[in-house]
Amino acid sequence: MPRRYRLGIPALLIAGVYVVALAVAAVIALTAGDLGALWRLTLFTEVSDSVAVTLPNVLILVLAGLPWAWALWQSVRGPLAGPPPELDRNERRLRVALYVAAASLLLYGLAPAWPWWAAVLDAMVMWVVVLLFQPVLGRNLEFAEGARAAGVLAFGGVATIEVLDVLDWPVPGWLAVICGVAGLIWTVLVLRAQRHDSRWHGATVVYGIAALVTPFVFPLVGLLFALAGRHISDDAAVAADALMMIWLARSAHELADPRHQPAPPSPLPAQPSTP
């Protein structure tokens, strides 16, 4: 299976190393009573002193780490092996932007205490993705101008909020709500366009839908883990970012997948000549 992809072996090794580290950290937590390594590997923050080392807590942290292991495999493996298609300039630019956006999600997890300028840069990367997606999707993107305006408003607004916050200027609460709704509209329209575009697989669209829905569903799921403590159920929501990372990376991979060319028509049988 790894050889089906251009970077399948390195991707398998990287994901495997993460899974082994996850298992070792879980054993350390259960035997030494220290959640620090496991917490850092899965939630990418420093452990809270108020969380006890219990089996349910360890299991939830391991479950929170598994999506990241899958995201590493999905993201690093690259496109399918085989001769790549010739991409036009818009497709090449979009691929680069999608990869940068996917990598920024991973870096965001590894360095959660980002300076304000890094958060602005991250939002602007997605702003570029918005602009580059439209020409590649073409007619499949319904309400194209409205979709672009929604995406620009969403991610440009996030960057603006970060700048206003660092300047200590008051930021109205409704601005963040508007940006969130605009981002939701853009994502829905792009996923709808991808579903009707043969360059992207149905699984990629499903990952995008899951990334869109999970932040709304996760608080309900967190109620099932009430015994594990409020801190874990709140912080474990960062695992939902893994789904967005997979969608971005797969969207980039599949632009460069080998294209299935239609088989040439079989030649017509020769007609016997008439005397």
Short mmCIF file of N, CA and C in Angstrom, two decimals, residues 93-94 96-102 104-105 108 114-133 148 151-163 179 186 248:
data_model
loop_
_atom_site.label_atom_id
_atom_site.label_comp_id
_atom_site.label_asym_id
_atom_site.label_seq_id
_atom_site.Cartn_x
_atom_site.Cartn_y
_atom_site.Cartn_z
N ARG A 93 -0.15 26.78 -8.51
CA ARG A 93 -0.18 27.74 -7.41
C ARG A 93 -1.11 27.28 -6.29
N LEU A 94 -2.25 26.73 -6.66
CA LEU A 94 -3.17 26.24 -5.64
C LEU A 94 -2.55 25.10 -4.85
N VAL A 96 0.58 24.55 -4.13
CA VAL A 96 1.55 25.10 -3.18
C VAL A 96 0.84 25.73 -2.00
N ALA A 97 -0.19 26.52 -2.27
CA ALA A 97 -0.92 27.20 -1.20
C ALA A 97 -1.59 26.19 -0.27
N LEU A 98 -2.15 25.12 -0.83
CA LEU A 98 -2.80 24.11 0.00
C LEU A 98 -1.79 23.40 0.89
N TYR A 99 -0.63 23.10 0.35
CA TYR A 99 0.40 22.44 1.17
C TYR A 99 0.88 23.36 2.30
N VAL A 100 1.05 24.62 1.99
CA VAL A 100 1.48 25.57 3.03
C VAL A 100 0.42 25.68 4.12
N ALA A 101 -0.85 25.71 3.72
CA ALA A 101 -1.93 25.80 4.70
C ALA A 101 -1.98 24.55 5.57
N ALA A 102 -1.79 23.37 4.96
CA ALA A 102 -1.79 22.13 5.74
C ALA A 102 -0.62 22.10 6.71
N SER A 104 0.87 24.63 8.02
CA SER A 104 0.68 25.62 9.07
C SER A 104 -0.17 25.07 10.20
N LEU A 105 -1.13 24.18 9.88
CA LEU A 105 -1.94 23.57 10.92
C LEU A 105 -1.09 22.67 11.82
N TYR A 108 1.02 24.90 13.94
CA TYR A 108 0.20 25.53 14.97
C TYR A 108 0.04 24.63 16.17
N TRP A 114 1.65 30.93 19.59
CA TRP A 114 2.14 31.68 18.44
C TRP A 114 2.12 33.17 18.74
N PRO A 115 3.12 33.90 18.23
CA PRO A 115 3.01 35.37 18.28
C PRO A 115 1.90 35.83 17.35
N TRP A 116 1.46 37.06 17.56
CA TRP A 116 0.32 37.56 16.78
C TRP A 116 0.60 37.57 15.29
N TRP A 117 1.85 37.85 14.92
CA TRP A 117 2.15 37.94 13.50
C TRP A 117 2.09 36.57 12.82
N ALA A 118 2.38 35.51 13.58
CA ALA A 118 2.27 34.17 13.01
C ALA A 118 0.81 33.80 12.77
N ALA A 119 -0.06 34.20 13.70
CA ALA A 119 -1.49 33.95 13.52
C ALA A 119 -2.03 34.72 12.31
N VAL A 120 -1.55 35.95 12.12
CA VAL A 120 -1.95 36.73 10.95
C VAL A 120 -1.45 36.06 9.67
N LEU A 121 -0.21 35.60 9.69
CA LEU A 121 0.35 34.93 8.51
C LEU A 121 -0.44 33.67 8.17
N ASP A 122 -0.84 32.93 9.20
CA ASP A 122 -1.62 31.72 8.98
C ASP A 122 -2.97 32.05 8.32
N ALA A 123 -3.63 33.10 8.79
CA ALA A 123 -4.91 33.51 8.19
C ALA A 123 -4.72 33.98 6.76
N MET A 124 -3.60 34.65 6.49
CA MET A 124 -3.37 35.15 5.13
C MET A 124 -3.06 34.01 4.17
N VAL A 125 -2.48 32.92 4.66
CA VAL A 125 -2.26 31.75 3.79
C VAL A 125 -3.59 31.22 3.30
N MET A 126 -4.57 31.10 4.21
CA MET A 126 -5.89 30.64 3.80
C MET A 126 -6.58 31.67 2.91
N TRP A 127 -6.30 32.94 3.11
CA TRP A 127 -6.84 33.99 2.25
C TRP A 127 -6.35 33.79 0.81
N VAL A 128 -5.08 33.40 0.66
CA VAL A 128 -4.53 33.10 -0.67
C VAL A 128 -5.19 31.86 -1.25
N VAL A 129 -5.42 30.83 -0.41
CA VAL A 129 -6.11 29.63 -0.88
C VAL A 129 -7.48 29.98 -1.44
N VAL A 130 -8.17 30.89 -0.78
CA VAL A 130 -9.49 31.33 -1.25
C VAL A 130 -9.38 31.90 -2.67
N LEU A 131 -8.42 32.76 -2.87
CA LEU A 131 -8.29 33.41 -4.17
C LEU A 131 -7.88 32.43 -5.27
N LEU A 132 -7.07 31.43 -4.92
CA LEU A 132 -6.56 30.50 -5.93
C LEU A 132 -7.52 29.36 -6.22
N PHE A 133 -8.43 29.06 -5.30
CA PHE A 133 -9.38 27.97 -5.52
C PHE A 133 -10.37 28.31 -6.63
N ARG A 148 -16.03 33.79 -3.17
CA ARG A 148 -14.74 34.46 -2.97
C ARG A 148 -14.87 35.58 -1.95
N GLY A 151 -14.97 34.05 1.53
CA GLY A 151 -13.65 33.58 1.98
C GLY A 151 -12.72 34.71 2.34
N VAL A 152 -12.72 35.75 1.50
CA VAL A 152 -11.86 36.91 1.77
C VAL A 152 -12.27 37.58 3.09
N LEU A 153 -13.58 37.70 3.29
CA LEU A 153 -14.07 38.29 4.53
C LEU A 153 -13.70 37.44 5.74
N ALA A 154 -13.83 36.12 5.60
CA ALA A 154 -13.57 35.22 6.73
C ALA A 154 -12.12 35.31 7.19
N PHE A 155 -11.19 35.05 6.29
CA PHE A 155 -9.80 34.96 6.69
C PHE A 155 -9.13 36.33 6.79
N GLY A 156 -9.57 37.27 5.96
CA GLY A 156 -9.09 38.63 6.13
C GLY A 156 -9.57 39.22 7.44
N GLY A 157 -10.81 38.87 7.83
CA GLY A 157 -11.34 39.34 9.10
C GLY A 157 -10.59 38.77 10.29
N VAL A 158 -10.21 37.49 10.20
CA VAL A 158 -9.42 36.89 11.29
C VAL A 158 -8.09 37.62 11.46
N ALA A 159 -7.42 37.91 10.34
CA ALA A 159 -6.16 38.64 10.43
C ALA A 159 -6.37 40.03 11.02
N THR A 160 -7.46 40.68 10.64
CA THR A 160 -7.76 42.02 11.18
C THR A 160 -8.00 41.97 12.68
N ILE A 161 -8.72 40.96 13.14
CA ILE A 161 -8.99 40.82 14.57
C ILE A 161 -7.69 40.65 15.35
N GLU A 162 -6.77 39.85 14.80
CA GLU A 162 -5.49 39.64 15.48
C GLU A 162 -4.71 40.95 15.60
N VAL A 163 -4.72 41.73 14.52
CA VAL A 163 -3.99 43.00 14.54
C VAL A 163 -4.63 43.97 15.53
N CYS A 179 -17.17 36.62 10.67
CA CYS A 179 -16.06 35.91 10.03
C CYS A 179 -16.29 34.41 10.05
N TRP A 186 -18.04 29.79 2.68
CA TRP A 186 -17.00 29.51 1.68
C TRP A 186 -16.66 28.02 1.63
N LEU A 248 -6.99 19.63 3.35
CA LEU A 248 -6.10 20.51 2.58
C LEU A 248 -5.04 19.71 1.84
#
